[in-house]
Coordinates of C-alpha atoms in Angstrom, one line a residue:
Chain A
X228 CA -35.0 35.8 -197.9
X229 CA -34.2 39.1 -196.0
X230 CA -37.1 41.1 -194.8
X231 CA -36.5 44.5 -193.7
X232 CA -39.2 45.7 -191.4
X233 CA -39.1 49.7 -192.2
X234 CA -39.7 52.3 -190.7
X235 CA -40.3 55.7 -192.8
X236 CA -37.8 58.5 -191.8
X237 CA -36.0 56.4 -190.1
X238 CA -32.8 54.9 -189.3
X239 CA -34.0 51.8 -191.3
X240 CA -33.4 53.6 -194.7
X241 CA -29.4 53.1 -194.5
X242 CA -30.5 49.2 -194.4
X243 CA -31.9 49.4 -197.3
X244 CA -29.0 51.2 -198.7
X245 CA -26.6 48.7 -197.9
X246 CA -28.8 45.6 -199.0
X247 CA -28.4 47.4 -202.7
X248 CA -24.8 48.0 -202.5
X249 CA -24.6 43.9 -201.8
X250 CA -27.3 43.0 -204.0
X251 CA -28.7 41.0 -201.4
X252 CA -32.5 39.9 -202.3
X253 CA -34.7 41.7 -200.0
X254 CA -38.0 42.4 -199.4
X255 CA -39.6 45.4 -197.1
X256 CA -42.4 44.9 -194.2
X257 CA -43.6 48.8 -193.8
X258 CA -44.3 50.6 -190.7
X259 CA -45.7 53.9 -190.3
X260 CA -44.7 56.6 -187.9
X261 CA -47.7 57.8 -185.7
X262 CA -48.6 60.9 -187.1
X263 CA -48.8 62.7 -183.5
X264 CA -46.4 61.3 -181.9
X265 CA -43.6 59.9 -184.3
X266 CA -43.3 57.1 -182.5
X267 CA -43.2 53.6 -184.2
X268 CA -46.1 51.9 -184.5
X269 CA -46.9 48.9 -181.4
X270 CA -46.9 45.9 -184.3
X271 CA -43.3 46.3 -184.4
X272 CA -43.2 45.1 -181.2
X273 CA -44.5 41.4 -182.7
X274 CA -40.8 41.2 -184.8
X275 CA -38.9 42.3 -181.8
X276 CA -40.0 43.1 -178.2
X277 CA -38.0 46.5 -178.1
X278 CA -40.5 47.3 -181.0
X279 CA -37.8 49.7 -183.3
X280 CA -36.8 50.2 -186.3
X281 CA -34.4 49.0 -188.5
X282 CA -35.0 45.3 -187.3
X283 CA -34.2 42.4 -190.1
X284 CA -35.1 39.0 -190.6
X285 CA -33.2 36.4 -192.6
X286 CA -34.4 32.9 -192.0
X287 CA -35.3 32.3 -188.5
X288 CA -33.0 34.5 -187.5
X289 CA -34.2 38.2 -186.5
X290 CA -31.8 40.7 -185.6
X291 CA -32.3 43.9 -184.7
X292 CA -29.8 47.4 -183.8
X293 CA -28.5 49.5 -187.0
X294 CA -25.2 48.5 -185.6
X295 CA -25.6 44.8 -185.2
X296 CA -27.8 44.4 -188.3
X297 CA -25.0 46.4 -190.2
X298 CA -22.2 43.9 -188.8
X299 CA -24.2 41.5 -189.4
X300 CA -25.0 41.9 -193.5
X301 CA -20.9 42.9 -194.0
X302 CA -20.0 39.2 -192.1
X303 CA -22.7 37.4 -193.9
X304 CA -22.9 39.1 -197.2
X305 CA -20.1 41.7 -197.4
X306 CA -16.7 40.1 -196.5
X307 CA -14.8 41.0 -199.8
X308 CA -16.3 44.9 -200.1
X309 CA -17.9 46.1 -196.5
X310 CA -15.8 44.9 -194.2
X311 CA -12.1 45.0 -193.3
X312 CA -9.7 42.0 -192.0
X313 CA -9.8 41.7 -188.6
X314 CA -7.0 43.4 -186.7
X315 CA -5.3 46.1 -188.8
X316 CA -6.0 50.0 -188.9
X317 CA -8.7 49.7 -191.1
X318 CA -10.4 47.6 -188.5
X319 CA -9.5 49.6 -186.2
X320 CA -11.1 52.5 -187.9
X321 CA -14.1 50.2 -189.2
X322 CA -14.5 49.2 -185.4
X323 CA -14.9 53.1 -184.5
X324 CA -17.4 54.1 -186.5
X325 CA -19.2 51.7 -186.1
X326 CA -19.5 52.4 -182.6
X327 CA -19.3 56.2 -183.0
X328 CA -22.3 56.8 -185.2
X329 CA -24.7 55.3 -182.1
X330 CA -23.3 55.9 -179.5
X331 CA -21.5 59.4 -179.7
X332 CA -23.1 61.2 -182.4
X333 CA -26.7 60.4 -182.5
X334 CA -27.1 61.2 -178.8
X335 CA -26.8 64.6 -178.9
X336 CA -28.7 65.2 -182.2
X337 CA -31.9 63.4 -180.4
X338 CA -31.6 65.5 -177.2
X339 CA -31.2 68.6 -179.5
X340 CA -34.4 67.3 -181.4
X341 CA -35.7 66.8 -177.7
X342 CA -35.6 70.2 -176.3
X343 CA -36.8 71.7 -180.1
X344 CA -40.1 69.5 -178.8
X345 CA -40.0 71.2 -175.6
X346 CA -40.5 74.6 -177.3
X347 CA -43.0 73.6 -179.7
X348 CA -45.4 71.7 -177.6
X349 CA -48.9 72.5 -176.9
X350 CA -48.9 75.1 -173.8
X351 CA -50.3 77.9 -172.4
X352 CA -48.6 80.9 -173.4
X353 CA -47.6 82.7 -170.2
X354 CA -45.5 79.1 -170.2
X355 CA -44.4 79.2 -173.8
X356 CA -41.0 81.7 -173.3
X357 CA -40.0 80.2 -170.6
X358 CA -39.5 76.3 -171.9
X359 CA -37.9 78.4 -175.1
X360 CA -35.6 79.9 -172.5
X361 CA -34.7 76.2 -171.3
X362 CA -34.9 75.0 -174.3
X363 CA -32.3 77.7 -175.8
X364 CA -30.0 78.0 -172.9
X365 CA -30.0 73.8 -172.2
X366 CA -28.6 74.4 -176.5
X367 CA -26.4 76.7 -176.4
X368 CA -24.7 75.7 -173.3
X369 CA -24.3 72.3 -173.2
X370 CA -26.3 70.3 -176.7
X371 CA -24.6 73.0 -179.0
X372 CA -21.0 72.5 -178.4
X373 CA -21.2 69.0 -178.0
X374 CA -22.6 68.6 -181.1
X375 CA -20.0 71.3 -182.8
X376 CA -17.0 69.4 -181.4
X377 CA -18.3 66.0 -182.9
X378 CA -19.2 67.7 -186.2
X379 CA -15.8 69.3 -186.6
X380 CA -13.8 65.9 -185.4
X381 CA -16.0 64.2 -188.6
X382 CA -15.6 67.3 -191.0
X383 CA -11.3 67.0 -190.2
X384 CA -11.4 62.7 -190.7
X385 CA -13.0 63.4 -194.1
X386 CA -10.8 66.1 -195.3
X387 CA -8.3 62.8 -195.6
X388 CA -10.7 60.6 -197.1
X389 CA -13.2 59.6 -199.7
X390 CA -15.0 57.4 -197.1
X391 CA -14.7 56.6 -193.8
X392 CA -11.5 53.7 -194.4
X393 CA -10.2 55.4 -197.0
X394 CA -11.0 54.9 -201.1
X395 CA -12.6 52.1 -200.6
X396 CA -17.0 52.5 -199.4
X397 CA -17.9 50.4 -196.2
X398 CA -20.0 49.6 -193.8
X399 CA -18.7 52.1 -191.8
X400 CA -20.3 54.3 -194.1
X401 CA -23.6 53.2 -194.2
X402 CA -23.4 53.1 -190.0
X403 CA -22.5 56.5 -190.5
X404 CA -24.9 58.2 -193.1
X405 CA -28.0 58.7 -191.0
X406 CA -26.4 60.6 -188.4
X407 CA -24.8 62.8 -190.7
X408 CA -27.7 62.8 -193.1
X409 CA -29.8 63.7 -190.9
X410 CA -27.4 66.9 -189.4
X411 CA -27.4 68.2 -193.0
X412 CA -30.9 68.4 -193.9
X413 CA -31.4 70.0 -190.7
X414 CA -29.3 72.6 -191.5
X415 CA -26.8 72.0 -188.7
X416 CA -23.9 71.3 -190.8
X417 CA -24.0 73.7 -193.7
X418 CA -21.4 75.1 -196.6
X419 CA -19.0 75.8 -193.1
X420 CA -18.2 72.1 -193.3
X421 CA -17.9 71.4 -196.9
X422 CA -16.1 68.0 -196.3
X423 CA -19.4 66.5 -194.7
X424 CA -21.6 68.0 -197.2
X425 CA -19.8 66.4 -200.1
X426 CA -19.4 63.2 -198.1
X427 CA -23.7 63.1 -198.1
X428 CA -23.6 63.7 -201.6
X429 CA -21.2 61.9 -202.4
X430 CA -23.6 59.1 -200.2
X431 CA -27.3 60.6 -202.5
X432 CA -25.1 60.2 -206.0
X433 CA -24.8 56.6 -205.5
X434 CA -26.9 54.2 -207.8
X435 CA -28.0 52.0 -205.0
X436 CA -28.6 54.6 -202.9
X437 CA -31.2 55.8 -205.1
X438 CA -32.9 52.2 -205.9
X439 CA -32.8 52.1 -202.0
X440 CA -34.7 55.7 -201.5
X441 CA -36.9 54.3 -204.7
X442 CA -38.1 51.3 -202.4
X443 CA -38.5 52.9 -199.0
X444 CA -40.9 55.8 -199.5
X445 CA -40.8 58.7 -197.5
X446 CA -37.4 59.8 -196.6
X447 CA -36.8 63.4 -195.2
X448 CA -33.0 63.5 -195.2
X449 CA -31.9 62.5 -198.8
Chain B
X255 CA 2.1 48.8 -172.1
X256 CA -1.6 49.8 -172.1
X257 CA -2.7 53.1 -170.7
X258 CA -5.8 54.2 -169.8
X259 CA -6.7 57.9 -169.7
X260 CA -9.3 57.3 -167.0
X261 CA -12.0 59.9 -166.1
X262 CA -13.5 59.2 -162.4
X263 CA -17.2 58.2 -162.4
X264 CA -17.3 57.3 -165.8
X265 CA -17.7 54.4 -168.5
X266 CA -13.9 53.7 -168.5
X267 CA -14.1 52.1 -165.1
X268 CA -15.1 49.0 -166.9
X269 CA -12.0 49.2 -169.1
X270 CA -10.2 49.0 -166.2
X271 CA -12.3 45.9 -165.1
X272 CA -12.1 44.2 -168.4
X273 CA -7.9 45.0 -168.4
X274 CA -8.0 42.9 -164.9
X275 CA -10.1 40.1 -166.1
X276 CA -8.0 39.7 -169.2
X277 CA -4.8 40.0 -166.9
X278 CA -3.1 42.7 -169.0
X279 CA -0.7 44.8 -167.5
X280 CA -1.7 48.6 -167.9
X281 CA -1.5 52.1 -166.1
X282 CA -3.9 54.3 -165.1
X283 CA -3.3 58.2 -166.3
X284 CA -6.1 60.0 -164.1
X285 CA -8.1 62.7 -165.1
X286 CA -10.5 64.6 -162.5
X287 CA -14.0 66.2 -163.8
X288 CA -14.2 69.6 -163.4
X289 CA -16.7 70.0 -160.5
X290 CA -18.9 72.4 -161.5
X291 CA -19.1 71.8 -164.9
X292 CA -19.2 67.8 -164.1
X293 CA -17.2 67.7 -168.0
X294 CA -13.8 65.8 -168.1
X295 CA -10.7 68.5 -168.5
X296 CA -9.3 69.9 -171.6
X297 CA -6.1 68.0 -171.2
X298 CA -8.2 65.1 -172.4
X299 CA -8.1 66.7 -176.0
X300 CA -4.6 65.8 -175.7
X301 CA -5.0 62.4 -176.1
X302 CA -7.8 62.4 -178.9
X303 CA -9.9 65.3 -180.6
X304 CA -13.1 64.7 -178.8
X305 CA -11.7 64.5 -175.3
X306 CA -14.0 62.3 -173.9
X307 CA -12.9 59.6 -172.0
X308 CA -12.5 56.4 -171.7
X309 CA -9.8 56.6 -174.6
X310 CA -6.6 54.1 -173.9
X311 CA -3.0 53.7 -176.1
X312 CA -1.3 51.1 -176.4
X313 CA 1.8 51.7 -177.9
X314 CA 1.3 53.9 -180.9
X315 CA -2.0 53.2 -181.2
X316 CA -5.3 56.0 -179.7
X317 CA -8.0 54.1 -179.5
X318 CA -11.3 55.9 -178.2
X319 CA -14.7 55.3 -177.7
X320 CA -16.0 52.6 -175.4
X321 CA -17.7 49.7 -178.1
X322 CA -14.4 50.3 -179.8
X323 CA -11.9 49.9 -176.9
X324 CA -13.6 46.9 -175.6
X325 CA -13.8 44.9 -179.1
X326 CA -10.2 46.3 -179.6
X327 CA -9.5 44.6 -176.5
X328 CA -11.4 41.2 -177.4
X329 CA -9.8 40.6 -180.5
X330 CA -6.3 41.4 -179.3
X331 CA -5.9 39.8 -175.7
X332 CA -9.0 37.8 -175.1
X333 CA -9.8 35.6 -177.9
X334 CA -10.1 32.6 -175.6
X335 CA -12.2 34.0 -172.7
X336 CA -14.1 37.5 -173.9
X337 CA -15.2 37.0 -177.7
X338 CA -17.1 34.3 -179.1
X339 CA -16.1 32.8 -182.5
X340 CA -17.6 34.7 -185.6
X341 CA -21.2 33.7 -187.3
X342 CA -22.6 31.9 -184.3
X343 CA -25.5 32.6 -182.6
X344 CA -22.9 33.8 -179.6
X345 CA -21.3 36.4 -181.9
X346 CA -25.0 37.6 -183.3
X347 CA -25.8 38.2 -179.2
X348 CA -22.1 39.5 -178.8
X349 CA -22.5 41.9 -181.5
X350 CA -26.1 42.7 -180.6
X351 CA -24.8 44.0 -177.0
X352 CA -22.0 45.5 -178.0
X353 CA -23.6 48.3 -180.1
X354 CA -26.9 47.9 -177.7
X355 CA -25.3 49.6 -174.7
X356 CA -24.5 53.1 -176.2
X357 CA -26.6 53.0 -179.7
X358 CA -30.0 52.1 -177.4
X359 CA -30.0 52.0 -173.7
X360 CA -27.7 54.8 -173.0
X361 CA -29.3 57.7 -174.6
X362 CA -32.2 57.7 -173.1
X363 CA -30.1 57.3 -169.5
X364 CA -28.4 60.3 -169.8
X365 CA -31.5 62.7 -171.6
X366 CA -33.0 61.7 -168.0
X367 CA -30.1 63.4 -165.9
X368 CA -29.8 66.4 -168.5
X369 CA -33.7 67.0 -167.6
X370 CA -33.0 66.6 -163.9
X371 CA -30.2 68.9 -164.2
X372 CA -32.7 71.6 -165.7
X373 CA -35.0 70.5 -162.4
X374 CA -31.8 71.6 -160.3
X375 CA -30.1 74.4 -162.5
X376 CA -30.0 78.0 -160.4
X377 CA -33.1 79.8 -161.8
X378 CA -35.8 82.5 -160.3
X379 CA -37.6 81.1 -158.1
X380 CA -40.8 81.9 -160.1
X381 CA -39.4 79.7 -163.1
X382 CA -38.5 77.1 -160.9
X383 CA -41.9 75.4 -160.9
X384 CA -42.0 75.3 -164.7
X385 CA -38.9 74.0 -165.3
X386 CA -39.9 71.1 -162.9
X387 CA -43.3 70.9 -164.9
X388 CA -41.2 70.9 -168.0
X389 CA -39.4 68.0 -166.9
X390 CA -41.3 65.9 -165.3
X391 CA -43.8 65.8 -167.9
X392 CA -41.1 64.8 -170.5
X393 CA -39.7 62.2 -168.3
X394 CA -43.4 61.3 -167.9
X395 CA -44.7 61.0 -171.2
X396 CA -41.3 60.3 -173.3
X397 CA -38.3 59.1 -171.4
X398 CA -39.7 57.5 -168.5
X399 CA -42.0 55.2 -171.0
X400 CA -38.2 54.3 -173.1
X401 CA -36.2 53.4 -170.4
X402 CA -39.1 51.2 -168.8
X403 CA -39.5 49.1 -172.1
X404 CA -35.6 48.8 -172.2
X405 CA -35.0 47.7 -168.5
X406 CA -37.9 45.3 -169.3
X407 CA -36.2 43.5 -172.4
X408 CA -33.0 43.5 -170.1
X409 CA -34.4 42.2 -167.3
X410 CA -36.3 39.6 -169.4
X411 CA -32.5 38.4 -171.0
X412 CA -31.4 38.1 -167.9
X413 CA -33.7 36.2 -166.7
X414 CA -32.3 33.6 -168.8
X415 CA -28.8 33.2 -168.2
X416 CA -26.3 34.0 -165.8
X417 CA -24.5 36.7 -168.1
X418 CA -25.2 38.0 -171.4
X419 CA -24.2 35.3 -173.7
X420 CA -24.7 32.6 -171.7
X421 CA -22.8 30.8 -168.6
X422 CA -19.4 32.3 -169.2
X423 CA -18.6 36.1 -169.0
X424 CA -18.1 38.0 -172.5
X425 CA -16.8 41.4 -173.7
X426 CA -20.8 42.3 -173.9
X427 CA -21.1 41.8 -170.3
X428 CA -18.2 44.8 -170.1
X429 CA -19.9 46.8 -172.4
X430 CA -23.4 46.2 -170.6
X431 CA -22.3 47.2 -167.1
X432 CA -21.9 50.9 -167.4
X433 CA -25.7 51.6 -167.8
X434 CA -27.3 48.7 -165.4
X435 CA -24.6 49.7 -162.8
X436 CA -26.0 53.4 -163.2
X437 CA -29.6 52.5 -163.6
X438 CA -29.1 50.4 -160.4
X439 CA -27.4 53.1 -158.3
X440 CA -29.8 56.0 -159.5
X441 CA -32.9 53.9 -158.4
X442 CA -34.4 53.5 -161.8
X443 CA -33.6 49.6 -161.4
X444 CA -35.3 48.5 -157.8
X445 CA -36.3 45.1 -156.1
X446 CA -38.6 44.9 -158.9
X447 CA -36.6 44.3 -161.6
X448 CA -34.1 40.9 -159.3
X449 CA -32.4 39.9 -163.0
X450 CA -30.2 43.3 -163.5
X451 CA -29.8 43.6 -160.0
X452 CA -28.9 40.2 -159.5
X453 CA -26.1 40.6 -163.0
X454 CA -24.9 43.8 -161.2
X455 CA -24.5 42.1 -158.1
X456 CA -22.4 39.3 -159.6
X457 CA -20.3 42.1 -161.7
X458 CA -19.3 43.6 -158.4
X459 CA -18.5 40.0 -156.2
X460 CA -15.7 39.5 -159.3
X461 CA -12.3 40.3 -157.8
X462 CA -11.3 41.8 -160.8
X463 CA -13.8 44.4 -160.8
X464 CA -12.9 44.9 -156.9
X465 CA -9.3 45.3 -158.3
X466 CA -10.6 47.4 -160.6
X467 CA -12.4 49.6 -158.3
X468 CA -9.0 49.9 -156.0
X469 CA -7.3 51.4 -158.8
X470 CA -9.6 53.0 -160.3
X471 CA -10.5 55.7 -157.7
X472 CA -14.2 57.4 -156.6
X473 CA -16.8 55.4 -158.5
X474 CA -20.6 56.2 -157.3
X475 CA -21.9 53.2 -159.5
X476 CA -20.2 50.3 -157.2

């Protein structure tokens, strides 16, 4: 049996997602975030020493990374509807975003997220203007268009498809729905990029998308 | 033939290495970051949308993003040597790596230079100190605190074997030099952590990478 140890609000909810699309048995180990600092809770670190969320286990065998869990599941469980034949373009493509979502996309949503932190700590308030000023300036001249250049490359790939490979939903897809999940319900990709926007509802309309958000609790970005 | 749109000081140096490992003919189309700016030139847009590099063709085929580039590599030219067999406990590490390098240990790398840069950015000198303040604290409290538990876990891995999935180099080890080799030349890794320096040490002895290196140009991570 596959446990998914879950985090709320977190990354972890897209594992849940694709568990239902497989109709994989599952159950869910929760975790809550601390509610000062929204970090994960330290008994995570018992399942796996980097003590994050998503991590599964299936068996002995624990594995942890959104990426690797998500490769994992569509080699295991998903070789007839998640995952494409090794080689061609839809590989290729597979392959991509799989490695985009991670390690392209995300980064400069966290730093954003970051430096919004920055502003609204606790300080004193002869202090206070000036981290905005950092804060502002680091976003609009170096966070912001990075981010804008990514978000249009996506919006332009899904003006050609349905989902990520084509008509067909894969794990591609569920690699990349928190990113852009979480970019719409903070308002950083609105009715301007109407491709991305139908993509995430498109993601929300799905039956097991909604058993998933049923068994994980708290979600923010749905 | 195989070419690589190679930024200097930058994550496609180990494209380059993993192309002289495998023993695949390539060239090298160079592509200076601006110096002020430290970004890589528009003309990299040329190539792909995002115009980041590393980003290689081969043929007719753009393939970007460095998880990508390296499995594409794997799977096409280095079944034998660089990618374990799928479903193993080899390919569960293999995968784990792959997406590891950008999704984890990365992000946290680079939000540590982008608060260093806000140390060093031209400012009054009577914001100076606050910005310092601002930053340290965060790399204090927040990313100082991440990076240590990742070098940790890596250090621990490595403790174990002599690369990443075992006794004989993989793909992961590719993907896995980029951040240990900067971690290592920044500082953050020291005499305190002998696993990752050790692995970065035996990285560098390979005459591939030192063909590599030739080729490649400036490299501060070597």
């Amino acid at each position: 049996m596959i446990t998914v140890h879950h985090l709320n609000n977190s990354r972890s909810q897209r594992i849940l997602w694709m568990l239902e699309e497989l109709g994989v048995p599952y159950e869910i180990q929760r975790y809550e975030r601390d509610p000062e600092t929204m970090l994960a809770p330290a008994s995570l670190k018992k399942v796996h020493p980097l003590g994050k969320s998503p991590v599964i286990t299936d068996g002995d065998l624990v594995v942890a990374e959104s990426g690797a869990i998500i490769e994992y599941l569509a080699h295991t469980y998903g070789k007839d509807t998640m995952l494409p034949e090794a080689g061609g373009q839809q590989w290729l493509d597979y392959t991509y975003w799989m490695h985009y979502a991670e390690g392209s996309l995300m980064p400069p949503l966290v730093m954003r997220l970051v430096f919004e932190k920055v502003k609204t700590s606790p300080m004193p308030f002869f202090i206070k203007p000036i981290a905005k000023g950092i804060s502002d300036k680091t976003n609009q001249i170096f966070i912001g268009p990075m981010i804008k250049t990514h978000l249009d490359f996506v919006e332009s790939q899904l003006a050609k498809n349905t989902w990520f490979l084509g008509e067909q939903l894969s794990a591609a897809d569920i690699q990349m729905s928190f990113p852009l999940e979480a970019s719409v319900a903070r308002g950083i990709v609105g009715n301007d990029r109407p491709n991305i926007k139908a993509w995430v509802a498109r993601v929300h309309a799905r039956p097991a998308y909604q058993r998933a958000l049923e068994k994980g609790g708290d979600y923010d970005f749905a």
